[in-house]
């Protein structure tokens, strides 16, 4: 789901990274859905050249995908039309680049980090461009097989992938649906189909598993020859397919990795280290079996297999099989499993984490009584009457309606009036989770935008400080300098933390 | 006198025969008594009895003097004068329930009971409902009797406060003394201190708690650059 503030934040990121022209094109795509070059020119009031170049930048950075479809009656001779769709998720992922790099630096070596850094900075690169990039500022050019080896490492863990089909063909029914929906005035109805459209186009563009994560075969044989013969530097001839193959970071795998981490950390906080170790072992051993990011349940495993995996970790070695079984029950597995296959409800773990995030907002914004009321309604999952709510939460009967109304006014609760007669009526309340989640996510995008804007504001305010040489930073200037540094640290870390919550609500 | 209700339609002699009542007093008394433990608001009383205001006021005073009726606080409308026949105890709807004292929610008492339950659960690491209620009964901390239902309500509120968590025993480790599958309670905070749960990512930034977030725009009167909450937050 893409909300209004989500679009604003995405446009803000694009403006920061690529300037106003590119962001204008991007904003139109985000707000209006897929558009052709001609329509983009019309809506943005830019020249064709400007729009074209902006699109090239956006495609280069994986923020826009082109696709083709047939327009007109099939018998009349269909005309192929090309349109562009903004990839909202990929735009927001730009905020997470430091997190992606951190993952690689923890799991692989510095060369791989450097390679990924180049891909994140430049969007898409060929092997040759990667070699050039690695050679920059170095006395001797870096050998291609060296870069290739690092690329192979990144491909093996799927952190890098071959770029998808630049312009996939999308069949007509999809197009018809979006055209119809795009005509609708309401922003809310406009939001949903575009996401589906985005997904369908990306599904059409994505390459088969085999080719997506493999080096071209001629490079493969060259590389093999290299390692075996330990010899000639001549690797790829000019016509090689490797020359033109474009590579990019595979955001999906990073998000999957971050999701696993979030799952484990949530379990650790809510249960204990033992449960976290078990979940970690299960997820680690079955990660290649994960087909999509939003896996609802972990891959079923027998107790013996789980125990074997758990034993591999240092903490796991301290656990007995009984303790593992007890932890699995804590993790929500029934105590007696049929055929001994344990599967953990991952969706529920994340759902609890989302509840916690929303409840924490309610507590801070509306106070302890509201928190208790909200949790009661959230747990009940159905309509409850005002007095009943007051009784169950120890809130003064006259105060409960005020708190409930405030939560309702701010879209945190759903209310229904039950009229018994013309004079007597009851108010019933409940937490409408699907609606509330969208609302909270939208507020989070708004908050992320504000944090980012405030960072820019602070920088602008104290711009001259950044130009002062280090040895001149003394006295009152030093105080201001320190303040600016602290402000930046706080704003930056808060934004990264908030981004974890954005992923929790949108990507996981 | 029986607490069982007399029916709404009263016999003229349904009042205590030993006390002499005027006709007006008798009419009023019968209406009030017919409302049993719910009592009646003076304005409804006037409407139902069809008597003049001054007559009603005078008769009510007289009935109160004869200790046949009493004034009670109605939790729903504390400002309204509410009368009930002397033999009835106000219902929960009128008093607000066990946790209300003279029409006011007894927050101090509630907090003491909560605190004691929380301390007990923390000491025990894991406690069942039976364990908590037995401990309260034996400990003699509270002079007033606390019913099973009240303890249940307190535990439920502690769960809502996120001070304790409801879990099912795994029969392992700290649950060793509790049969597998039995519902029990654990302190949420590992240190056992009462306190607010850890603030989430959104609640830790000014916008997360901002009541005006819907009015905030990049170039508006309320904006991240002019925000007073931000000023306060970034005041190093």
XYZ file of C-alpha atoms in Angstrom:
744
model
C 0.000 0.000 0.000
C 1.333 3.396 -0.922
C -0.007 6.258 1.158
C 0.028 9.987 0.493
C 2.853 10.700 2.922
C 4.683 7.680 1.555
C 4.674 9.327 -1.883
C 5.827 12.642 -0.389
C 8.712 10.904 1.343
C 9.689 9.011 -1.814
C 9.660 12.249 -3.830
C 11.755 13.894 -1.134
C 14.369 11.128 -1.342
C 14.511 11.409 -5.138
C 14.816 15.220 -4.945
C 17.673 14.867 -2.464
C 19.495 12.361 -4.619
C 18.749 13.484 -8.177
C 17.332 16.998 -8.067
C 14.071 18.629 -9.055
C 13.682 17.541 -12.685
C 14.017 13.864 -11.957
C 11.781 14.144 -8.902
C 9.091 15.888 -10.929
C 8.955 12.963 -13.343
C 9.013 10.509 -10.469
C 6.259 12.340 -8.577
C 3.956 12.179 -11.575
C 4.522 8.457 -11.941
C 3.934 7.866 -8.240
C 0.763 9.931 -8.140
C -0.780 9.025 -11.488
C 0.371 5.452 -11.962
C 2.100 4.143 -15.129
C 2.506 6.715 -17.918
C 3.933 6.865 -21.433
C 6.721 9.250 -22.396
C 4.258 11.537 -24.172
C 1.934 11.742 -21.214
C 4.850 12.419 -18.891
C 5.919 15.310 -21.092
C 2.385 16.651 -20.964
C 1.957 16.344 -17.206
C 5.410 17.539 -16.162
C 5.540 20.372 -18.739
C 9.196 19.501 -19.283
C 10.831 18.948 -22.673
C 10.886 15.459 -24.116
C 14.648 15.386 -23.711
C 14.424 16.324 -20.023
C 11.822 13.666 -19.328
C 13.796 11.068 -21.259
C 16.984 11.800 -19.370
C 15.156 11.787 -16.060
C 13.659 8.403 -16.903
C 17.098 7.089 -17.806
C 18.420 8.192 -14.414
C 15.470 6.597 -12.649
C 15.840 3.347 -14.600
C 19.588 3.319 -13.977
C 18.872 3.536 -10.252
C 16.124 0.919 -10.362
C 13.445 3.399 -9.358
C 11.447 3.078 -12.575
C 10.631 0.081 -14.776
C 9.555 0.274 -18.411
C 7.033 -2.176 -19.844
C 5.187 -2.753 -23.093
C 1.624 -3.689 -23.825
C -0.580 -3.880 -26.879
C -3.136 -1.184 -27.383
C -6.118 -1.487 -29.662
C -8.109 -4.379 -31.039
C -6.074 -7.461 -31.846
C -7.714 -7.865 -35.291
C -7.062 -4.254 -36.195
C -3.381 -4.758 -35.636
C -2.252 -4.038 -32.122
C 0.139 -1.210 -31.491
C 2.831 -1.735 -28.864
C 2.951 1.043 -26.265
C 5.692 1.610 -23.749
C 4.896 2.992 -20.320
C 6.896 3.581 -17.171
C 6.013 2.636 -13.642
C 7.665 4.056 -10.521
C 8.941 1.404 -8.118
C 7.959 2.868 -4.764
C 9.656 0.194 -2.673
C 12.964 0.569 -4.483
C 12.888 4.329 -3.943
C 12.392 3.929 -0.201
C 15.129 1.244 -0.130
C 17.586 4.060 -0.947
C 17.246 5.058 2.687
C 18.477 1.597 3.682
C 21.717 1.434 1.733
C 23.832 1.782 4.895
C 21.966 -1.194 6.368
C 22.585 -3.303 3.244
C 26.286 -2.468 3.350
C 26.417 -3.332 7.020
C 25.013 -6.783 6.296
C 27.651 -7.467 3.658
C 30.445 -6.156 5.847
C 29.367 -8.597 8.547
C 29.108 -11.602 6.281
C 31.662 -11.044 3.520
C 34.982 -9.254 3.028
C 35.823 -5.610 2.354
C 36.146 -6.138 -1.403
C 32.576 -7.342 -1.567
C 31.467 -4.314 0.447
C 33.279 -2.086 -2.018
C 31.688 -3.809 -4.969
C 28.216 -3.486 -3.497
C 28.895 0.128 -2.604
C 29.554 0.794 -6.283
C 26.348 -0.923 -7.310
C 24.315 0.999 -4.759
C 25.895 4.288 -5.766
C 25.637 3.793 -9.505
C 22.514 1.662 -9.640
C 23.525 -0.754 -12.419
C 26.992 -1.765 -13.581
C 28.591 -4.145 -16.051
C 31.528 -6.250 -14.981
C 33.857 -3.957 -16.889
C 32.487 -0.886 -15.147
C 33.005 -2.622 -11.839
C 36.630 -3.307 -12.738
C 37.148 0.320 -13.771
C 35.585 1.485 -10.589
C 37.742 -0.823 -8.463
C 40.844 0.362 -10.298
C 40.189 4.047 -9.729
C 42.897 5.743 -7.700
C 45.025 2.610 -7.713
C 48.436 2.297 -9.314
C 47.788 -1.011 -11.025
C 44.412 -1.792 -12.523
C 42.508 -4.445 -10.609
C 42.287 -7.754 -12.455
C 38.899 -8.688 -13.852
C 38.935 -12.134 -12.319
C 39.401 -10.576 -8.912
C 36.271 -8.466 -9.309
C 34.512 -11.433 -10.838
C 35.341 -13.558 -7.846
C 33.824 -10.992 -5.520
C 30.787 -10.736 -7.749
C 30.490 -14.507 -7.598
C 30.538 -14.379 -3.798
C 27.774 -11.784 -3.772
C 25.752 -13.767 -6.308
C 26.111 -16.935 -4.261
C 24.335 -15.263 -1.328
C 21.994 -13.505 -3.747
C 22.867 -10.007 -2.583
C 23.491 -9.122 -6.230
C 21.411 -10.085 -9.235
C 21.308 -9.665 -12.989
C 19.125 -6.692 -13.907
C 15.593 -7.680 -14.881
C 14.192 -7.508 -18.397
C 14.411 -3.801 -19.341
C 11.029 -3.775 -21.016
C 8.839 -6.801 -20.375
C 5.606 -7.360 -22.222
C 2.556 -7.186 -20.022
C -0.677 -8.713 -21.240
C -3.668 -6.529 -21.892
C -6.153 -7.341 -19.079
C -3.834 -5.813 -16.516
C -3.665 -2.651 -18.503
C -7.430 -2.436 -18.806
C -7.849 -2.765 -15.104
C -5.384 -0.031 -14.287
C -6.836 2.333 -16.851
C -10.224 1.915 -15.302
C -8.976 2.344 -11.764
C -6.751 5.216 -12.647
C -9.810 7.090 -13.793
C -11.201 6.951 -10.264
C -10.848 10.221 -8.444
C -10.346 8.880 -4.973
C -6.715 8.655 -3.953
C -7.479 5.669 -1.783
C -8.752 3.475 -4.600
C -5.938 4.665 -6.819
C -3.345 3.397 -4.424
C -4.138 -0.291 -4.373
C -4.194 -1.260 -8.063
C -0.946 0.550 -8.780
C 0.794 -1.663 -6.275
C -0.627 -4.741 -7.941
C 0.357 -3.311 -11.315
C 3.865 -2.682 -10.017
C 4.087 -6.251 -8.807
C 2.739 -7.706 -12.030
C 5.193 -5.740 -14.135
C 8.072 -6.762 -11.896
C 6.957 -10.373 -12.050
C 7.038 -10.122 -15.832
C 10.478 -8.504 -15.748
C 12.205 -10.797 -13.298
C 14.561 -13.387 -14.757
C 14.449 -17.103 -14.054
C 16.188 -18.249 -10.869
C 18.929 -20.000 -12.837
C 20.094 -17.032 -14.849
C 19.332 -14.354 -12.284
C 22.164 -15.290 -9.954
C 24.715 -16.805 -12.334
C 27.647 -15.361 -14.232
C 27.435 -15.745 -18.041
C 28.791 -19.098 -19.156
C 31.732 -17.758 -21.197
C 32.941 -15.799 -18.205
C 32.395 -18.890 -16.178
C 34.730 -21.007 -18.302
C 37.296 -18.257 -18.521
C 37.281 -17.884 -14.807
C 37.578 -21.606 -14.312
C 40.490 -21.725 -16.681
C 42.029 -18.898 -14.773
C 41.946 -20.548 -11.424
C 43.118 -23.879 -12.785
C 45.901 -22.629 -14.979
C 46.837 -19.734 -12.765
C 47.847 -17.930 -15.875
C 47.103 -15.553 -18.681
C 45.386 -12.267 -17.861
C 43.331 -12.451 -21.036
C 39.858 -13.166 -19.836
C 36.972 -11.953 -21.866
C 36.915 -10.987 -25.465
C 35.167 -7.830 -26.582
C 32.062 -9.529 -27.845
C 31.479 -11.432 -24.674
C 28.048 -11.415 -23.175
C 29.592 -10.472 -19.862
C 30.453 -7.087 -21.266
C 26.867 -6.077 -21.632
C 25.314 -7.855 -18.685
C 24.147 -5.369 -16.105
C 24.247 -6.192 -12.416
C 22.532 -4.576 -9.483
C 21.981 -5.064 -5.768
C 19.163 -7.495 -5.013
C 17.053 -5.509 -2.565
C 14.674 -8.394 -2.072
C 17.360 -10.578 -0.492
C 18.485 -7.781 1.820
C 14.918 -7.205 2.949
C 14.539 -10.933 3.533
C 17.715 -10.880 5.604
C 16.519 -7.856 7.600
C 13.167 -9.537 8.129
C 14.864 -12.621 9.561
C 16.876 -10.400 11.868
C 13.773 -8.534 13.006
C 11.997 -11.840 13.697
C 14.873 -13.147 15.802
C 15.330 -9.921 17.771
C 11.626 -9.678 18.476
C 11.541 -13.202 19.803
C 14.611 -12.498 21.914
C 12.963 -9.450 23.488
C 9.608 -11.085 24.072
C 10.736 -14.574 25.071
C 14.416 -15.299 25.704
C 17.794 -16.058 24.139
C 16.955 -19.754 23.852
C 13.889 -19.145 21.699
C 15.858 -16.650 19.606
C 18.653 -19.157 18.991
C 16.167 -21.806 17.916
C 14.326 -19.488 15.550
C 17.639 -18.280 14.166
C 18.809 -21.854 13.524
C 15.525 -22.756 11.807
C 15.547 -19.673 9.585
C 19.221 -20.006 8.748
C 18.949 -23.629 7.658
C 15.850 -23.055 5.541
C 16.670 -19.695 4.015
C 17.163 -21.067 0.530
C 13.703 -22.590 0.657
C 12.089 -19.171 1.200
C 10.244 -18.330 -1.955
C 8.842 -14.932 -1.084
C 9.792 -12.243 1.404
C 6.596 -12.310 3.435
C 6.748 -15.978 4.456
C 3.901 -16.588 6.888
C 5.279 -19.730 8.511
C 8.742 -21.178 8.798
C 9.528 -24.274 6.725
C 8.355 -27.320 8.735
C 11.182 -29.276 10.352
C 11.360 -32.255 12.671
C 12.523 -31.831 16.239
C 15.663 -33.836 15.462
C 16.617 -31.651 12.516
C 15.995 -28.508 14.575
C 18.116 -29.885 17.370
C 20.934 -30.713 14.947
C 20.856 -27.139 13.649
C 20.681 -25.625 17.133
C 23.706 -27.661 18.226
C 25.819 -25.897 15.642
C 25.703 -22.636 17.610
C 27.602 -21.887 20.764
C 24.517 -21.072 22.796
C 22.659 -23.989 21.249
C 25.188 -26.480 22.594
C 24.021 -25.680 26.123
C 20.463 -26.737 25.372
C 18.884 -30.118 25.988
C 16.268 -31.502 23.625
C 13.596 -30.873 26.276
C 14.546 -27.242 26.445
C 14.378 -26.972 22.671
C 10.926 -28.520 22.737
C 9.820 -26.142 25.514
C 11.070 -23.165 23.527
C 9.239 -24.361 20.431
C 6.041 -24.420 22.461
C 6.796 -20.893 23.638
C 7.218 -19.966 20.013
C 3.651 -21.060 19.443
C 4.061 -24.610 18.177
C 1.470 -27.027 19.558
C 2.963 -29.298 22.209
C 2.178 -32.434 20.185
C 3.033 -32.079 16.549
C 1.817 -34.511 13.944
C 4.755 -36.264 12.321
C 6.961 -34.139 14.475
C 7.160 -31.262 12.056
C 7.503 -27.904 13.724
C 6.617 -24.714 11.895
C 6.686 -21.287 13.518
C 4.044 -18.669 12.861
C 6.336 -15.876 11.658
C 3.428 -13.659 10.722
C 2.260 -13.675 14.314
C 5.696 -12.687 15.649
C 5.686 -9.649 13.372
C 2.056 -8.904 14.164
C 2.919 -8.686 17.862
C 5.803 -6.363 17.047
C 3.485 -4.115 15.029
C 0.976 -4.058 17.880
C 3.735 -3.055 20.256
C 4.781 -0.185 18.015
C 1.224 1.142 17.727
C 0.555 0.691 21.449
C 3.714 2.593 22.278
C 2.461 5.533 20.194
C -0.880 5.403 22.023
C 0.869 5.364 25.396
C 3.080 8.348 24.622
C 0.444 10.378 22.843
C -2.655 9.655 24.900
C -1.423 8.363 28.277
C -1.646 5.250 30.409
C -5.452 5.003 30.611
C -5.739 5.238 26.837
C -2.997 2.623 26.523
C -4.919 0.194 28.700
C -8.141 0.875 26.805
C -6.432 0.458 23.456
C -4.824 -2.814 24.485
C -8.158 -4.118 25.764
C -9.841 -3.352 22.433
C -6.897 -4.628 20.453
C -6.912 -7.950 22.310
C -10.697 -8.259 22.187
C -10.785 -7.719 18.431
C -14.510 -6.890 18.544
C -16.863 -4.072 19.451
C -17.114 -3.254 23.160
C -19.426 -0.831 24.924
C -18.142 2.312 26.694
C -19.065 1.295 30.258
C -17.738 -2.197 29.816
C -14.456 -0.703 28.616
C -14.271 1.615 31.638
C -14.946 -1.288 34.012
C -12.331 -3.576 32.514
C -9.623 -0.929 32.461
C -10.212 0.818 35.798
C -10.899 4.115 34.106
C -13.417 6.523 35.678
C -16.740 6.074 33.894
C -16.946 9.746 33.028
C -13.370 9.819 31.653
C -13.661 6.791 29.387
C -15.881 8.474 26.741
C -13.438 11.400 26.458
C -10.424 9.132 25.940
C -12.296 6.953 23.483
C -13.450 9.953 21.471
C -9.929 11.326 21.220
C -8.622 8.017 19.931
C -11.527 7.853 17.507
C -11.014 11.421 16.238
C -7.378 10.598 15.505
C -8.356 7.442 13.580
C -7.004 5.045 16.170
C -10.430 3.537 16.927
C -13.564 2.609 15.069
C -16.907 3.610 16.610
C -20.477 2.467 16.076
C -23.605 3.906 17.589
C -26.274 1.515 18.710
C -29.591 3.353 19.141
C -32.047 1.562 21.432
C -34.619 4.320 21.244
C -34.686 7.956 20.228
C -33.232 8.999 23.573
C -31.066 6.073 24.574
C -28.063 4.865 22.615
C -24.841 3.014 23.249
C -21.449 3.675 21.768
C -19.435 0.645 20.720
C -15.705 0.748 19.980
C -13.083 -1.441 18.399
C -9.603 -1.408 16.897
C -9.886 -1.770 13.149
C -6.414 -3.117 12.493
C -6.227 -3.061 8.672
C -7.301 0.597 8.527
C -5.244 1.595 11.546
C -2.050 -0.002 10.186
C -2.299 2.041 6.994
C -2.895 5.179 9.025
C 0.070 4.542 11.316
C 2.323 3.713 8.372
C 1.311 6.971 6.733
C 2.145 8.879 9.916
C 5.492 7.097 10.004
C 6.316 8.184 6.460
C 5.358 11.685 7.517
C 7.650 11.463 10.548
C 10.510 10.103 8.389
C 10.046 12.979 5.973
C 10.099 15.429 8.883
C 13.283 13.941 10.330
C 14.957 14.217 6.960
C 13.725 17.787 6.446
C 14.897 18.785 9.898
C 18.358 17.367 9.135
C 18.511 19.550 6.052
C 17.216 22.511 8.053
C 19.876 22.086 10.743
C 22.589 21.759 8.151
C 21.451 24.884 6.362
C 21.255 26.818 9.623
C 24.841 26.031 10.567
C 26.285 25.708 7.110
C 29.255 27.989 7.758
C 30.347 25.702 10.599
C 31.090 22.943 8.132
C 33.522 25.103 6.192
C 35.584 26.151 9.223
C 38.953 24.349 9.438
C 39.206 21.940 12.366
C 41.850 23.878 14.261
C 39.648 26.984 14.258
C 36.820 25.214 16.042
C 37.194 26.627 19.547
C 35.119 28.511 22.118
C 31.518 29.289 21.223
C 32.019 27.865 17.748
C 33.065 24.594 19.287
C 29.871 24.554 21.333
C 27.765 25.101 18.241
C 29.772 22.516 16.350
C 29.219 19.948 19.068
C 25.531 20.716 19.122
C 25.248 20.252 15.374
C 27.082 16.941 15.593
C 24.760 15.727 18.353
C 21.704 16.901 16.465
C 22.835 15.052 13.375
C 23.583 11.901 15.296
C 20.200 11.940 17.007
C 18.248 12.742 13.849
C 20.172 10.208 11.774
C 19.875 7.369 14.243
C 16.201 8.129 14.826
C 15.558 8.006 11.101
C 17.288 4.637 10.815
C 15.274 3.310 13.746
C 12.076 4.658 12.270
C 12.992 3.003 9.008
C 13.086 -0.345 10.845
C 9.486 0.347 11.788
C 8.641 1.324 8.196
C 9.968 -2.034 7.022
C 8.052 -3.810 9.775
C 4.794 -2.267 8.577
C 5.401 -2.247 4.837
C 8.039 -4.743 3.711
C 7.859 -7.559 6.253
C -37.027 -7.291 55.401
C -36.596 -9.289 52.306
C -34.256 -7.996 49.561
C -36.519 -9.637 47.102
C -38.461 -7.116 45.100
C -42.009 -6.290 45.596
C -43.663 -5.980 42.258
C -43.888 -2.674 40.489
C -47.578 -2.289 41.173
C -47.714 -1.905 44.883
C -50.518 -2.600 47.258
C -51.423 0.601 49.049
C -50.319 -0.930 52.311
C -46.989 -2.287 51.057
C -45.043 0.225 53.181
C -44.082 -0.423 56.769
C -47.297 -0.401 58.711
C -45.690 0.873 61.880
C -44.898 4.246 60.315
C -47.750 6.570 59.500
C -47.449 8.120 56.063
C -49.431 10.792 54.320
C -50.997 9.890 50.969
C -48.327 11.809 49.093
C -45.546 10.199 51.034
C -47.016 6.798 50.385
C -47.226 7.412 46.638
C -43.608 8.600 46.525
C -42.351 5.816 48.739
C -44.022 3.205 46.557
C -42.472 4.597 43.412
C -39.005 4.774 45.002
C -39.304 1.302 46.455
C -40.444 -0.115 43.139
C -37.089 0.911 41.671
C -35.368 -1.464 44.121
C -31.565 -1.251 44.087
C -31.549 1.126 41.126
C -33.199 4.035 42.970
C -34.734 6.965 41.121
C -33.775 10.505 40.095
C -35.941 13.215 41.659
C -37.099 14.527 38.293
C -38.245 11.080 37.179
C -39.896 10.720 40.551
C -41.874 13.928 40.034
C -42.916 12.826 36.598
C -43.979 9.341 37.690
C -45.803 10.475 40.816
C -47.469 13.419 39.124
C -47.121 15.546 42.238
C -46.175 19.211 42.559
C -42.527 20.063 43.191
C -43.000 21.490 46.654
C -45.064 18.490 47.727
C -42.429 16.102 46.490
C -39.599 17.967 48.189
C -41.418 18.131 51.478
C -42.458 14.499 51.366
C -38.965 13.341 50.491
C -37.538 15.157 53.506
C -40.152 13.578 55.689
C -39.489 10.087 54.282
C -35.763 10.559 54.801
C -36.435 11.658 58.384
C -38.426 8.490 58.939
C -35.454 6.530 57.591
C -37.571 4.905 54.901
C -35.497 6.244 52.019
C -31.892 7.395 51.532
C -30.069 9.591 49.110
C -27.431 7.737 47.050
C -24.699 8.860 44.647
C -25.311 7.704 41.114
C -22.024 7.141 39.311
C -23.648 7.920 35.972
C -24.784 11.373 37.080
C -23.162 12.547 40.251
C -24.921 15.934 40.199
C -28.417 14.465 40.216
C -30.318 13.790 43.428
C -31.052 10.099 43.547
C -33.207 8.268 46.113
C -33.525 4.640 47.073
C -35.609 2.766 49.603
C -33.590 2.295 52.796
C -33.692 -1.497 52.687
C -31.812 -1.743 49.390
C -28.071 -1.580 48.767
C -27.243 0.401 45.607
C -26.637 -1.787 42.566
C -23.331 -1.871 40.671
C -24.822 0.364 38.014
C -25.348 3.033 40.672
C -22.142 2.658 42.670
C -19.891 1.780 39.762
C -18.981 -1.592 41.267
C -16.590 -2.982 43.832
C -13.826 -0.564 42.986
C -15.885 2.554 43.601
C -16.061 4.236 46.930
C -18.733 6.935 47.377
C -19.115 7.304 43.672
C -15.417 7.748 42.978
C -13.118 5.147 41.466
C -10.793 4.183 44.307
C -7.578 4.506 42.343
C -5.324 4.382 45.403
C -6.790 1.101 46.532
C -6.605 -0.346 43.037
C -2.964 0.638 42.766
C -2.091 -0.942 46.092
C -3.722 -4.234 45.096
C -2.008 -4.092 41.704
C 1.327 -3.391 43.321
C 1.037 -6.254 45.750
C 0.043 -8.702 43.015
C 2.908 -7.530 40.850
C 5.439 -7.928 43.659
C 4.173 -11.410 44.400
C 4.397 -12.471 40.746
C 7.906 -11.055 40.460
C 9.076 -12.923 43.549
C 7.523 -16.142 42.277
C 8.848 -15.605 38.692
C 5.739 -17.418 37.487
C 2.384 -17.414 39.275
C -1.021 -18.870 38.557
C -4.330 -17.204 39.391
C -4.895 -19.694 42.210
C -1.443 -18.935 43.558
C -2.053 -15.197 43.630
C -5.484 -15.416 45.224
C -4.323 -17.856 47.860
C -1.398 -15.633 48.695
C -3.670 -12.602 49.055
C -6.050 -14.522 51.281
C -3.268 -15.795 53.547
C -1.125 -12.684 53.660
C -3.765 -10.570 55.377
C -2.419 -7.391 53.781
C -5.856 -6.135 52.972
C -8.410 -5.544 55.670
C -11.307 -5.602 53.279
C -12.148 -8.887 51.636
C -10.988 -9.131 48.073
C -13.100 -11.455 45.991
C -11.790 -13.902 43.419
C -13.441 -11.799 40.760
C -11.613 -8.698 41.963
C -8.257 -10.482 41.766
C -9.139 -11.654 38.307
C -9.923 -8.056 37.319
C -6.656 -6.823 38.790
C -4.626 -9.448 36.917
C -6.408 -8.615 33.689
C -5.658 -4.924 34.179
C -1.991 -5.707 34.878
C -1.883 -7.603 31.594
C -3.398 -4.557 29.860
C -0.812 -2.351 31.578
C 1.767 -4.686 30.073
C 3.202 -5.137 33.562
C 2.588 -8.872 33.427
C 2.201 -11.288 30.550
C -0.200 -14.176 30.350
C 1.642 -17.317 29.270
C 1.002 -21.023 29.170
C 3.328 -23.197 31.174
C 5.824 -25.214 29.162
C 6.561 -27.285 32.239
C 10.215 -26.457 31.812
C 12.638 -24.196 33.721
C 10.752 -21.539 35.639
C 7.501 -23.271 34.730
C 8.651 -26.520 36.336
C 6.177 -26.253 39.225
C 3.201 -25.495 36.973
C 1.456 -28.229 34.980
C 2.041 -27.948 31.219
C -0.557 -25.836 29.475
C -1.824 -24.069 32.619
C -2.252 -20.306 32.223
C 0.152 -18.337 34.367
C 1.519 -14.838 34.735
C 5.051 -13.487 34.417
C 6.440 -9.996 34.895
C 6.969 -8.359 31.526
C 9.939 -6.305 32.610
C 12.858 -8.546 33.458
C 14.026 -6.287 36.279
C 10.611 -6.394 37.903
C 10.403 -2.630 38.120
C 7.171 -1.016 37.269
C 7.492 1.322 34.406
C 6.585 2.206 30.899
C 7.414 -0.309 28.201
C 10.266 0.566 25.875
C 9.201 3.300 23.507
C 8.931 2.224 19.895
C 10.704 3.910 17.003
C 7.805 6.214 16.220
C 7.092 7.104 19.852
C 10.748 8.124 20.322
C 10.571 11.000 17.840
C 8.559 14.203 18.330
C 6.234 13.413 15.411
C 5.248 10.134 17.023
C 3.609 11.933 19.930
C 2.629 15.099 18.112
C -1.050 15.974 18.394
C -0.745 18.293 15.390
C 0.968 15.966 12.951
C -1.965 16.101 10.549
C -1.541 19.883 10.289
C 2.221 19.763 9.721
C 3.548 20.431 6.213
C 7.052 21.216 4.934
C 6.257 24.887 4.288
C 3.246 25.403 6.549
C 2.860 27.301 9.819
C 3.595 24.029 11.561
C 6.654 22.528 9.868
C 9.717 20.498 10.869
C 11.737 23.723 10.773
C 9.440 25.685 13.080
C 8.325 22.833 15.322
C 8.503 23.575 19.051
C 8.703 19.895 19.932
C 11.782 19.531 17.739
C 13.368 22.605 19.384
C 12.928 21.004 22.770
C 14.154 17.610 21.578
C 17.294 18.975 19.946
C 18.198 21.299 22.783
C 21.675 19.998 23.587
